[in-house]
CSV table of C-alpha atoms in Angstrom, one decimal:
chain,number,residue,atom,x,y,z
A,27,MET,CA,-23.7,17.6,-21.5
A,28,ARG,CA,-22.9,14.7,-22.6
A,29,ILE,CA,-22.7,13.1,-25.4
A,30,MET,CA,-23.7,10.4,-24.2
A,31,ASP,CA,-26.3,12.3,-22.6
A,32,VAL,CA,-27.7,13.6,-26.0
A,33,LEU,CA,-28.2,10.5,-27.7
A,34,THR,CA,-30.1,8.6,-25.0
A,35,GLU,CA,-32.6,11.0,-23.8
A,36,GLU,CA,-36.1,11.1,-25.5
A,37,PRO,CA,-37.1,14.0,-27.9
A,38,HIS,CA,-39.4,16.2,-26.5
A,39,PRO,CA,-41.3,18.9,-28.1
A,40,PRO,CA,-39.4,22.3,-29.0
A,41,GLY,CA,-39.1,25.1,-26.6
A,42,ASP,CA,-39.4,22.6,-24.0
A,43,GLU,CA,-35.1,23.6,-23.3
A,44,VAL,CA,-36.1,25.4,-19.9
A,45,GLY,CA,-39.2,22.7,-18.2
A,46,GLU,CA,-36.4,20.5,-18.7
A,47,ALA,CA,-33.8,22.2,-17.2
A,48,GLU,CA,-35.4,23.1,-14.0
A,49,PRO,CA,-36.4,19.5,-13.0
A,50,VAL,CA,-32.5,18.5,-13.6
A,51,ARG,CA,-31.1,20.7,-11.1
A,52,THR,CA,-33.7,20.3,-9.0
A,53,SER,CA,-33.6,16.6,-8.9
A,54,ARG,CA,-29.4,17.3,-8.5
A,55,VAL,CA,-30.1,19.6,-5.3
A,56,ARG,CA,-33.1,16.8,-4.1
A,57,VAL,CA,-30.0,14.6,-4.3
A,58,LEU,CA,-26.9,16.3,-2.5
A,59,THR,CA,-29.6,17.8,0.8
A,60,ALA,CA,-30.6,14.1,0.6
A,61,ALA,CA,-26.4,13.0,1.4
A,62,ALA,CA,-26.2,15.7,3.9
A,63,LEU,CA,-28.8,15.0,6.7
A,64,GLY,CA,-28.9,11.1,5.9
A,65,PRO,CA,-25.8,10.7,8.0
A,66,LEU,CA,-27.1,13.4,9.6
A,67,VAL,CA,-30.1,11.8,11.4
A,68,THR,CA,-29.0,8.8,10.8
A,69,GLY,CA,-26.3,8.7,13.1
A,70,TYR,CA,-28.3,11.0,15.9
A,71,THR,CA,-31.1,8.5,15.3
A,72,ALA,CA,-29.1,5.9,16.1
A,73,VAL,CA,-27.3,7.4,19.0
A,74,ALA,CA,-30.6,8.2,20.6
A,75,THR,CA,-31.7,4.8,20.2
A,76,VAL,CA,-28.3,3.6,22.5
A,77,LEU,CA,-28.7,6.2,25.2
A,78,VAL,CA,-32.7,5.4,25.3
A,79,LEU,CA,-32.3,1.5,25.6
A,80,ALA,CA,-29.3,2.5,28.5
A,81,ALA,CA,-32.3,4.6,30.1
A,82,LEU,CA,-34.8,2.1,30.3
A,83,THR,CA,-32.6,-0.6,31.6
A,84,ALA,CA,-31.5,1.0,34.1
A,85,GLY,CA,-32.7,0.7,37.8
A,86,ARG,CA,-33.4,3.8,38.9
A,87,ALA,CA,-32.6,5.8,36.2
A,88,ALA,CA,-35.4,8.9,34.6
A,89,PHE,CA,-36.1,9.1,32.2
A,90,SER,CA,-37.4,12.4,29.6
A,91,ASP,CA,-37.2,12.9,25.6
A,92,THR,CA,-36.0,16.0,25.8
A,93,GLY,CA,-33.3,14.8,28.1
A,94,VAL,CA,-32.4,11.7,25.3
A,95,LEU,CA,-32.7,14.1,22.8
A,96,LEU,CA,-30.7,16.4,24.0
A,97,ALA,CA,-28.0,13.8,25.5
A,98,ALA,CA,-27.2,12.7,22.2
A,99,GLY,CA,-26.2,15.7,20.5
A,100,PRO,CA,-22.5,14.9,22.1
A,101,GLY,CA,-23.4,11.1,21.9
A,102,TRP,CA,-22.9,12.6,18.2
A,103,LEU,CA,-20.4,14.1,19.1
A,104,ALA,CA,-17.9,11.4,20.5
A,105,ALA,CA,-19.1,8.3,18.2
A,106,HIS,CA,-17.0,11.4,15.7
A,107,GLN,CA,-13.8,10.7,17.7
A,108,VAL,CA,-14.3,14.6,19.1
A,109,ARG,CA,-12.6,14.5,23.2
A,110,LEU,CA,-15.5,15.7,25.0
A,111,GLY,CA,-16.0,17.1,29.3
A,112,ILE,CA,-17.8,15.5,31.5
A,113,GLY,CA,-18.3,18.0,34.8
A,114,GLY,CA,-14.1,19.3,34.5
A,115,HIS,CA,-12.6,15.8,33.4
A,116,PRO,CA,-11.6,14.9,30.1
A,117,LEU,CA,-12.7,12.5,28.3
A,118,GLY,CA,-10.2,11.6,25.3
A,119,MET,CA,-10.8,7.2,25.2
A,120,LEU,CA,-13.9,7.4,22.8
A,121,PRO,CA,-15.6,3.9,21.4
A,122,LEU,CA,-14.4,3.4,17.3
A,123,LEU,CA,-17.8,0.9,17.2
A,124,PRO,CA,-19.9,3.9,16.9
A,125,THR,CA,-17.3,5.4,15.0
A,126,LEU,CA,-17.0,2.5,12.6
A,127,GLY,CA,-20.7,3.0,11.9
A,128,ALA,CA,-20.1,6.5,11.4
A,129,VAL,CA,-18.0,5.7,8.0
A,130,ALA,CA,-19.0,2.9,6.8
A,131,LEU,CA,-22.6,5.5,6.7
A,132,ALA,CA,-21.0,8.9,4.6
A,133,ALA,CA,-19.0,6.8,3.1
A,134,ARG,CA,-22.4,4.4,1.8
A,135,THR,CA,-24.2,7.3,1.3
A,136,ALA,CA,-21.1,9.2,-1.2
A,137,SER,CA,-21.3,6.3,-2.7
A,138,GLY,CA,-25.0,6.1,-4.3
A,139,ALA,CA,-25.0,10.2,-4.4
A,140,ALA,CA,-22.0,9.7,-7.0
A,141,ARG,CA,-24.0,6.9,-8.2
A,142,ARG,CA,-27.2,8.5,-8.8
A,143,LEU,CA,-25.9,12.2,-10.3
A,144,GLY,CA,-24.4,9.9,-12.9
A,145,CYS,CA,-21.3,10.8,-11.8
A,146,ARG,CA,-18.0,9.0,-13.9
A,147,SER,CA,-15.6,10.6,-12.9
A,148,PHE,CA,-13.2,12.0,-9.5
A,149,ARG,CA,-13.4,15.9,-10.7
A,150,GLU,CA,-17.9,15.3,-11.0
A,151,ALA,CA,-18.2,13.5,-7.9
A,152,ARG,CA,-16.4,16.9,-5.9
A,153,PRO,CA,-20.3,18.3,-5.0
A,154,VAL,CA,-21.0,15.3,-2.9
A,155,LEU,CA,-17.6,14.9,-0.9
A,156,ILE,CA,-18.0,18.5,-0.1
A,157,THR,CA,-21.8,18.2,0.8
A,158,ILE,CA,-21.2,16.1,2.7
A,159,THR,CA,-17.7,16.7,4.9
A,160,GLY,CA,-19.4,20.9,5.7
A,161,ALA,CA,-22.9,19.3,7.0
A,162,HIS,CA,-21.0,17.1,9.2
A,163,ALA,CA,-18.4,20.3,10.1
A,164,VAL,CA,-21.0,22.2,10.3
A,165,PHE,CA,-23.5,19.9,12.1
A,166,GLY,CA,-20.3,19.1,15.7
A,167,LEU,CA,-19.5,23.4,15.9
A,168,ALA,CA,-23.7,23.4,16.2
A,169,VAL,CA,-23.3,20.7,18.9
A,170,ALA,CA,-20.6,22.1,20.2
A,171,LEU,CA,-22.3,25.7,20.7
A,172,ARG,CA,-25.8,24.3,21.7
A,173,ALA,CA,-23.6,21.9,24.5
A,174,HIS,CA,-21.7,24.9,25.7
A,175,GLY,CA,-22.4,25.8,29.4
A,176,SER,CA,-24.0,22.3,30.2
A,177,ALA,CA,-22.1,19.5,32.5
A,178,VAL,CA,-21.3,17.4,28.7
A,179,THR,CA,-18.9,20.4,27.1
A,180,ALA,CA,-16.5,20.2,24.1
A,181,ASN,CA,-14.5,22.5,22.0
A,182,PRO,CA,-15.8,23.7,19.6
A,183,VAL,CA,-12.7,24.4,17.1
A,184,THR,CA,-12.5,20.2,17.2
A,185,ALA,CA,-16.2,20.4,17.1
A,186,PHE,CA,-15.5,21.3,13.7
A,187,VAL,CA,-12.4,20.5,12.1
A,188,VAL,CA,-13.2,16.8,13.5
A,189,PRO,CA,-16.0,15.6,11.8
A,190,GLY,CA,-15.3,17.4,8.8
A,191,LEU,CA,-12.1,15.2,9.3
A,192,LEU,CA,-14.3,11.6,9.5
A,193,ALA,CA,-16.3,12.6,6.7
A,194,ALA,CA,-14.0,13.9,3.8
A,195,ALA,CA,-12.1,10.2,4.3
A,196,ALA,CA,-15.1,8.3,5.0
A,197,ALA,CA,-16.6,10.1,1.7
A,198,THR,CA,-13.8,10.0,0.0
A,199,ALA,CA,-13.7,6.3,-0.2
A,200,GLY,CA,-16.9,5.7,-1.3
A,201,VAL,CA,-17.0,8.2,-4.4
A,202,ILE,CA,-13.5,6.7,-5.0
A,203,ARG,CA,-15.5,3.1,-5.1
A,204,SER,CA,-17.3,5.0,-7.8
A,205,CYS,CA,-16.0,7.0,-9.8
A,206,GLY,CA,-12.7,5.8,-8.8
A,207,LEU,CA,-9.0,7.6,-8.4
A,208,PRO,CA,-8.9,11.0,-8.9
A,209,ASP,CA,-7.2,11.4,-12.4
A,210,ALA,CA,-3.9,13.4,-10.3
A,211,VAL,CA,-3.2,10.2,-8.5
A,212,ALA,CA,-4.3,7.5,-10.9
A,213,GLU,CA,-1.1,9.0,-13.5
A,214,ARG,CA,1.4,9.1,-9.8
A,215,PHE,CA,0.2,5.7,-8.9
A,216,ASP,CA,1.6,2.6,-11.7
A,217,PRO,CA,0.2,-1.2,-11.4
A,218,LEU,CA,2.3,-1.8,-8.8
A,219,ALA,CA,2.4,-0.1,-5.9
A,220,LEU,CA,-1.8,0.1,-6.9
A,221,ARG,CA,-0.5,-4.2,-6.4
A,222,GLY,CA,1.0,-3.3,-2.9
A,223,LEU,CA,-1.9,-0.7,-1.2
A,224,ARG,CA,-4.4,-3.7,-1.7
A,225,VAL,CA,-1.8,-6.7,0.2
A,226,GLY,CA,-1.2,-3.7,3.0
A,227,ALA,CA,-4.7,-3.1,3.4
A,228,MET,CA,-4.7,-7.3,3.2
A,229,SER,CA,-1.9,-7.7,5.7
A,230,LEU,CA,-3.9,-5.0,8.3
A,231,ALA,CA,-7.2,-6.8,8.1
A,232,VAL,CA,-4.7,-9.6,8.8
A,233,LEU,CA,-2.7,-8.6,12.1
A,234,VAL,CA,-6.1,-7.5,13.0
A,235,ALA,CA,-8.4,-10.9,12.5
A,236,CYS,CA,-4.7,-12.4,14.7
A,237,GLY,CA,-5.5,-9.4,17.6
A,238,ALA,CA,-9.4,-10.3,17.3
A,239,ALA,CA,-8.4,-13.8,18.2
A,240,VAL,CA,-6.1,-13.7,20.9
A,241,PHE,CA,-8.4,-10.9,22.6
A,242,THR,CA,-11.3,-13.7,22.0
A,243,VAL,CA,-9.4,-17.0,23.6
A,244,ALA,CA,-7.9,-14.4,26.2
A,245,THR,CA,-10.9,-13.7,27.2
A,246,ALA,CA,-12.5,-17.1,27.5
A,247,VAL,CA,-9.9,-18.8,29.2
A,248,SER,CA,-10.9,-16.4,32.1
A,249,TRP,CA,-14.5,-16.5,31.4
A,250,ALA,CA,-14.9,-16.8,35.3
A,251,THR,CA,-13.6,-12.9,35.9
A,252,VAL,CA,-15.5,-12.1,33.6
A,253,THR,CA,-18.8,-13.3,35.0
A,254,ASP,CA,-17.1,-12.1,38.3
A,255,THR,CA,-18.0,-8.2,37.1
A,256,TYR,CA,-21.1,-8.3,36.0
A,257,GLU,CA,-23.2,-7.6,39.1
A,258,PRO,CA,-27.1,-8.4,40.0
A,259,GLY,CA,-29.7,-6.8,37.8
A,260,LEU,CA,-30.4,-6.2,33.9
A,261,GLY,CA,-30.1,-2.8,34.3
A,262,THR,CA,-26.5,-2.7,35.1
A,263,SER,CA,-25.5,-6.3,33.4
A,264,SER,CA,-27.3,-4.4,30.0
A,265,GLY,CA,-25.1,-1.0,30.5
A,266,LEU,CA,-21.7,-3.7,31.7
A,267,PHE,CA,-22.5,-5.0,28.7
A,268,LEU,CA,-23.2,-2.7,26.1
A,269,LEU,CA,-20.5,0.0,27.1
A,270,SER,CA,-18.2,-3.3,26.4
A,271,LEU,CA,-19.3,-3.4,22.9
A,272,LEU,CA,-19.6,0.0,22.6
A,273,TYR,CA,-15.4,-0.1,23.0
A,274,LEU,CA,-14.4,-3.7,21.6
A,275,PRO,CA,-12.2,-2.8,18.4
A,276,ASN,CA,-10.7,-0.4,20.9
A,277,ALA,CA,-10.0,-3.8,22.6
A,278,VAL,CA,-8.8,-5.3,19.7
A,279,THR,CA,-6.4,-2.7,18.6
A,280,ALA,CA,-4.7,-3.2,22.1
A,281,ALA,CA,-4.2,-6.4,21.6
A,282,LEU,CA,-3.6,-6.4,17.2
A,283,SER,CA,-0.5,-4.2,19.5
A,284,PHE,CA,0.2,-6.9,22.3
A,285,ILE,CA,1.4,-9.2,19.7
A,286,THR,CA,3.4,-7.1,17.6
A,287,GLY,CA,5.2,-6.5,20.5
A,288,PRO,CA,5.2,-3.2,21.8
A,289,GLY,CA,1.5,-3.8,24.0
A,290,PHE,CA,-0.2,-1.2,25.2
A,291,SER,CA,-0.9,0.9,28.9
A,292,ILE,CA,-3.8,1.3,31.5
A,293,GLY,CA,-3.2,4.0,33.9
A,294,PRO,CA,0.1,2.5,35.7
A,295,LEU,CA,-1.3,-1.1,34.4
A,296,SER,CA,1.6,-2.0,31.4
A,297,VAL,CA,1.5,-5.3,28.9
A,298,GLY,CA,4.4,-6.5,27.0
A,299,MET,CA,5.4,-8.7,25.3
A,300,PHE,CA,8.8,-9.3,27.4
A,301,GLY,CA,8.0,-6.8,30.0
A,302,TYR,CA,4.8,-6.5,32.9
A,303,HIS,CA,3.9,-3.8,35.1
A,304,GLY,CA,0.4,-4.3,37.8
A,305,GLY,CA,-1.8,-1.8,38.2
A,306,PRO,CA,-5.8,-1.6,39.2
A,307,VAL,CA,-8.5,-2.3,36.1
A,308,PRO,CA,-12.2,-1.3,35.9
A,309,ALA,CA,-14.7,-3.7,36.5
A,310,VAL,CA,-15.5,-4.0,33.2
A,311,PRO,CA,-16.0,-7.5,31.7
A,312,LEU,CA,-14.3,-6.4,28.2
A,313,LEU,CA,-11.7,-6.0,30.7
A,314,GLY,CA,-11.6,-10.0,32.0
A,315,GLY,CA,-9.4,-11.6,30.4
A,316,LEU,CA,-6.2,-8.9,31.4
A,317,PRO,CA,-3.3,-11.1,32.5
A,318,GLU,CA,-2.4,-10.6,36.4
A,319,HIS,CA,1.3,-11.1,35.4
A,320,HIS,CA,4.0,-12.1,33.0
A,321,ALA,CA,4.3,-15.1,30.7
A,322,ALA,CA,7.2,-16.9,29.1
A,323,TRP,CA,5.5,-18.3,26.5
A,324,TRP,CA,4.0,-15.1,25.5
A,325,PRO,CA,7.0,-13.9,23.0
A,326,ALA,CA,5.3,-17.8,20.5
A,327,LEU,CA,2.8,-15.4,19.2
A,328,LEU,CA,5.2,-13.2,17.4
A,329,VAL,CA,4.5,-16.4,14.9
A,330,LEU,CA,1.1,-14.5,14.4
A,331,PRO,CA,2.3,-11.2,12.9
A,332,ALA,CA,5.1,-12.9,11.0
A,333,ALA,CA,3.7,-15.1,9.4
A,334,ALA,CA,1.4,-11.6,8.5
A,335,GLY,CA,4.4,-10.8,6.4
A,336,VAL,CA,4.8,-13.9,5.0
A,337,LEU,CA,1.2,-13.7,4.0
A,338,ALA,CA,2.2,-10.3,2.8
A,339,GLY,CA,5.6,-11.5,-0.4
A,340,TRP,CA,3.8,-14.6,-1.3
A,341,SER,CA,1.4,-12.4,-2.5
A,342,LEU,CA,3.4,-10.4,-3.6
A,343,ARG,CA,5.8,-12.9,-5.5
A,344,LYS,CA,4.5,-12.6,-9.5
A,345,VAL,CA,4.7,-8.9,-9.2
A,346,ASP,CA,7.4,-8.9,-11.3
A,347,ALA,CA,10.8,-10.1,-12.4
A,348,ASP,CA,12.7,-8.2,-10.9
A,349,PRO,CA,12.9,-9.4,-7.4
A,350,ALA,CA,13.6,-5.0,-6.3
A,351,GLN,CA,10.3,-4.0,-7.4
A,352,ARG,CA,9.0,-6.7,-5.9
A,353,ILE,CA,10.7,-5.3,-2.8
A,354,ARG,CA,9.7,-2.2,-3.4
A,355,ALA,CA,5.5,-3.3,-3.5
A,356,VAL,CA,6.4,-5.7,-0.1
A,357,ALA,CA,7.6,-1.8,1.3
A,358,VAL,CA,5.1,-0.9,-0.3
A,359,ALA,CA,2.1,-2.8,1.6
A,360,GLY,CA,4.7,-2.5,5.5
A,361,ALA,CA,4.2,1.5,5.0
A,362,VAL,CA,-0.1,1.0,4.8
A,363,VAL,CA,0.1,-1.4,8.0
A,364,ALA,CA,2.1,1.1,9.9
A,365,LEU,CA,0.1,4.1,8.7
A,366,GLY,CA,-2.9,1.7,9.5
A,367,CYS,CA,-2.0,0.8,12.9
A,368,VAL,CA,-1.4,4.7,13.3
A,369,VAL,CA,-5.2,5.4,13.0
A,370,LEU,CA,-5.6,2.3,15.2
A,371,GLY,CA,-3.8,2.9,18.5
A,372,THR,CA,-5.1,7.1,18.5
A,373,LEU,CA,-8.6,7.0,17.6
A,374,SER,CA,-8.1,3.8,20.7
A,375,GLY,CA,-7.0,5.2,23.8
A,376,GLY,CA,-6.5,8.6,25.5
A,377,ARG,CA,-7.4,10.3,28.2
A,378,LEU,CA,-10.2,8.4,30.5
A,379,GLY,CA,-11.0,11.2,33.4
A,380,ASP,CA,-8.3,12.0,35.8
A,381,GLY,CA,-8.7,9.0,38.2
A,382,PRO,CA,-6.1,5.8,38.3
A,383,PHE,CA,-7.0,4.0,34.8
A,384,ASP,CA,-6.3,7.8,33.1
A,385,PRO,CA,-4.7,7.6,30.8
A,386,VAL,CA,-5.4,3.9,28.9
A,387,SER,CA,-2.6,4.4,25.8
A,388,VAL,CA,-0.7,2.3,23.1
A,389,PRO,CA,2.6,3.2,21.9
A,390,VAL,CA,1.9,5.0,18.7
A,391,GLY,CA,5.0,5.1,17.8
A,392,VAL,CA,7.1,2.3,18.5
A,393,ALA,CA,3.8,0.1,17.8
A,394,SER,CA,3.7,1.1,13.7
A,395,VAL,CA,7.3,0.6,13.2
A,396,VAL,CA,7.2,-3.0,14.5
A,397,ALA,CA,4.4,-3.7,12.4
A,398,PHE,CA,6.7,-2.2,9.4
A,399,CYS,CA,9.2,-4.3,10.4
A,400,TRP,CA,6.8,-6.8,10.4
A,401,ILE,CA,5.5,-7.3,7.0
A,402,VAL,CA,8.6,-5.9,5.5
A,403,ILE,CA,10.9,-8.5,6.4
A,404,PRO,CA,9.1,-12.2,6.4
A,405,GLY,CA,8.0,-10.3,3.1
A,406,SER,CA,10.9,-9.3,1.5
A,407,PHE,CA,12.3,-12.4,2.3
A,408,VAL,CA,9.7,-14.7,0.7
A,409,ALA,CA,9.3,-11.9,-2.5
A,410,PHE,CA,12.4,-13.2,-3.5
A,411,PHE,CA,13.3,-15.7,-3.5
A,412,ALA,CA,9.7,-17.3,-3.8
A,413,GLY,CA,9.4,-15.1,-7.7
A,414,GLU,CA,11.3,-14.9,-10.6
A,415,HIS,CA,15.3,-14.7,-10.8
A,416,GLU,CA,16.3,-15.0,-14.7
A,417,PRO,CA,18.2,-12.5,-16.1
A,418,PRO,CA,16.2,-9.5,-17.9
A,419,ALA,CA,15.6,-9.3,-21.4
A,420,PRO,CA,18.6,-7.6,-23.8
A,421,PRO,CA,16.3,-4.7,-25.7
A,422,PRO,CA,14.7,-4.1,-28.7
A,423,GLU,CA,18.2,-2.4,-29.9
A,424,ALA,CA,20.5,-5.1,-29.9
A,425,LEU,CA,18.6,-7.3,-31.0
A,426,GLU,CA,17.8,-5.6,-34.7
A,427,ASP,CA,22.0,-4.2,-34.2
A,428,ASN,CA,23.0,-7.4,-33.3
A,429,GLU,CA,22.7,-10.4,-36.6
A,430,ALA,CA,24.1,-13.1,-34.4
A,431,PHE,CA,21.5,-13.4,-32.0
A,432,GLN,CA,19.0,-12.7,-34.2
A,433,ASP,CA,19.7,-15.5,-36.4
A,434,ALA,CA,20.7,-17.5,-33.0
A,435,GLU,CA,17.3,-20.3,-32.9
A,436,ASP,CA,18.0,-21.0,-36.7
A,437,VAL,CA,21.8,-22.5,-35.8
A,438,ASP,CA,22.2,-25.8,-36.2
A,439,PRO,CA,25.1,-27.2,-33.4
A,440,GLU,CA,27.2,-28.7,-35.6
A,441,GLU,CA,27.5,-26.4,-38.1
A,442,ALA,CA,28.6,-23.9,-35.2
A,443,ALA,CA,31.2,-27.0,-34.3
A,444,GLU,CA,32.3,-27.0,-37.7
A,445,ALA,CA,32.4,-22.5,-38.6
A,446,VAL,CA,35.0,-22.9,-35.6
A,447,GLU,CA,37.4,-25.6,-36.5
A,448,GLU,CA,37.6,-23.2,-40.0
A,449,LEU,CA,38.2,-20.4,-38.4
A,450,GLU,CA,40.4,-21.8,-36.7
A,451,ALA,CA,42.1,-23.4,-40.0
A,452,ALA,CA,42.1,-20.5,-41.4
A,453,GLY,CA,44.6,-19.3,-39.1
A,454,GLU,CA,46.3,-21.4,-38.9
A,455,SER,CA,46.7,-21.0,-43.1
A,456,SER,CA,47.3,-16.9,-42.7
A,457,GLU,CA,50.9,-17.9,-40.1
A,458,GLU,CA,52.4,-20.5,-42.4
A,459,ASP,CA,51.8,-18.1,-45.4
A,460,GLU,CA,53.5,-15.1,-43.0
A,461,GLU,CA,56.8,-17.6,-42.4
A,462,ILE,CA,57.1,-18.1,-45.8
A,463,ALA,CA,56.8,-14.6,-46.9
A,464,ALA,CA,59.3,-14.1,-44.8
A,465,GLU,CA,61.5,-17.1,-45.4
A,466,ASN,CA,61.5,-15.5,-49.2
A,467,ALA,CA,62.3,-11.7,-47.9
A,468,ALA,CA,66.3,-13.6,-46.4
A,469,PHE,CA,66.5,-15.4,-49.2
A,470,GLU,CA,66.6,-12.5,-51.2
A,471,ALA,CA,68.4,-10.3,-49.2
A,472,GLU,CA,71.1,-13.2,-49.4
A,473,ALA,CA,71.3,-13.7,-52.8
A,474,ASP,CA,70.8,-9.6,-53.5
A,475,ALA,CA,74.5,-9.5,-50.8
A,476,GLU,CA,76.5,-12.4,-52.8
A,477,LEU,CA,76.4,-10.7,-55.7
A,478,GLY,CA,77.9,-6.8,-54.5
A,479,LEU,CA,74.6,-5.4,-54.1
A,480,ALA,CA,74.8,-2.8,-51.4
A,481,GLU,CA,71.2,-1.9,-51.0
A,482,PRO,CA,68.4,-4.0,-53.0
A,483,LEU,CA,67.4,-2.3,-56.7
A,484,GLU,CA,64.7,0.0,-57.7
A,485,GLU,CA,62.1,-1.2,-58.9
A,486,GLY,CA,61.3,0.2,-62.6
A,487,PRO,CA,61.8,-0.2,-65.4
A,488,GLU,CA,66.5,-0.5,-66.0
A,489,PRO,CA,67.5,1.3,-69.2
A,490,ASP,CA,68.6,-2.5,-72.0
A,491,GLY,CA,72.3,-2.3,-70.8
A,492,ALA,CA,72.5,-1.1,-67.5
A,493,VAL,CA,75.2,-1.8,-65.6
A,494,THR,CA,75.9,-1.0,-62.2
A,495,GLY,CA,79.6,-2.3,-60.3
A,496,GLY,CA,80.2,-4.4,-62.9
A,497,THR,CA,77.4,-6.3,-63.2
A,498,GLU,CA,74.7,-6.7,-66.3
A,499,THR,CA,71.7,-6.5,-65.2
A,500,CYS,CA,68.8,-7.7,-68.2
A,501,GLY,CA,65.5,-7.1,-65.7
A,502,ASP,CA,64.2,-8.4,-63.6
A,503,VAL,CA,67.1,-12.2,-62.9
A,504,GLU,CA,66.1,-14.0,-60.6
A,505,PRO,CA,70.1,-16.2,-59.9
A,506,ASP,CA,70.6,-20.4,-60.0
A,507,ASP,CA,72.1,-21.7,-58.0
A,508,GLY,CA,75.7,-22.2,-60.7
A,509,ASP,CA,75.2,-18.4,-59.2
A,510,ARG,CA,75.2,-19.7,-55.5
């Protein structure tokens, strides 16, 4: 039990400790059970509701409660991106809108469960993460086993792994929102990298918004074609509208790949910024804005991803005084965008039966590399030139060892100039002294030669009356002018 829990808990009579521990354990089990079953029941109910609406609006469809409940199982798997088989034909292009709803539901459930349990760290919230992940994986496996032998089937292994991974990612995001990053991750990420992650998420959102804007404009311009795809009758029109709504994020992802350059393909149809190859298109209102031929002005749309890169660099221009560190943060943002493009491109495409529109794909590898370059190249340019360029300050040890740096702010410029002049004068005087000493040495050597001294006299006292070479010396005698 934590110290704060001990200090804030209400007093209870002695001998009641066992009675208090059991309600706490029961409450914990209740919260984990609700976290495990809540997303499953809510998601399954949402899928069943959509199927009921489709059955009610269909003209000749026979409504059956049991049939809708059984069909909601494969629909739940499709919402969690599990590839299905319909009558032996593969269906891998699944709608992204239900997937986004399932991810948001799992994340919100994990965040609420962690708060109700009072989790203050990621380690304390691990039971919530394990519970939600395990429940989704087991439920997906059960649905796949139940659908075995029916018209709509799924691989049990895929039905176990994919919903579990999707729920794990969503629950992790929810737990991080409530309890923060895990300690092992928080210790390895510096503030610069975290800032790059945030800017990368923002840049990905900007690119998605640009793709949505281009898709909206194309649909609005081709509105006559869009309305022609609707068939008379409420049931058929509502079904086409519902189908277009569920696949709307897929279309936005394809538009995102188009504005960055690589484009997308639907069967033989290929639409790219610098190339176009025609082909048949499904009669769905969602695809009414597809072009019929290449246009010369399409490369002008490349200004949109370039603007996203400029915005990323501008957001990171003050993150550090060192330009190299700013460029590193921009590279982190570009990596986040590239990873996001890989995830979105992978989930947006897939097999579409064995017909003329199979497969629907986005070149994930090329799209991720191109998106990375759109963020890093203009972003690094802006972050480098729009930020600070002052040289780094000297280390504190250098300032402590050098007194000139310590007193630099207190020195008057005039006093410094006078000190320089004094040093120069001192240098000139020392040169003059050396010249005078050299002249004296030459004078003494000439005097010794005139007196007939072969070698200079050794220093030291000489005895009185000592005679050397016929000349009497008494101590140190300086020759006068007469001797010369």
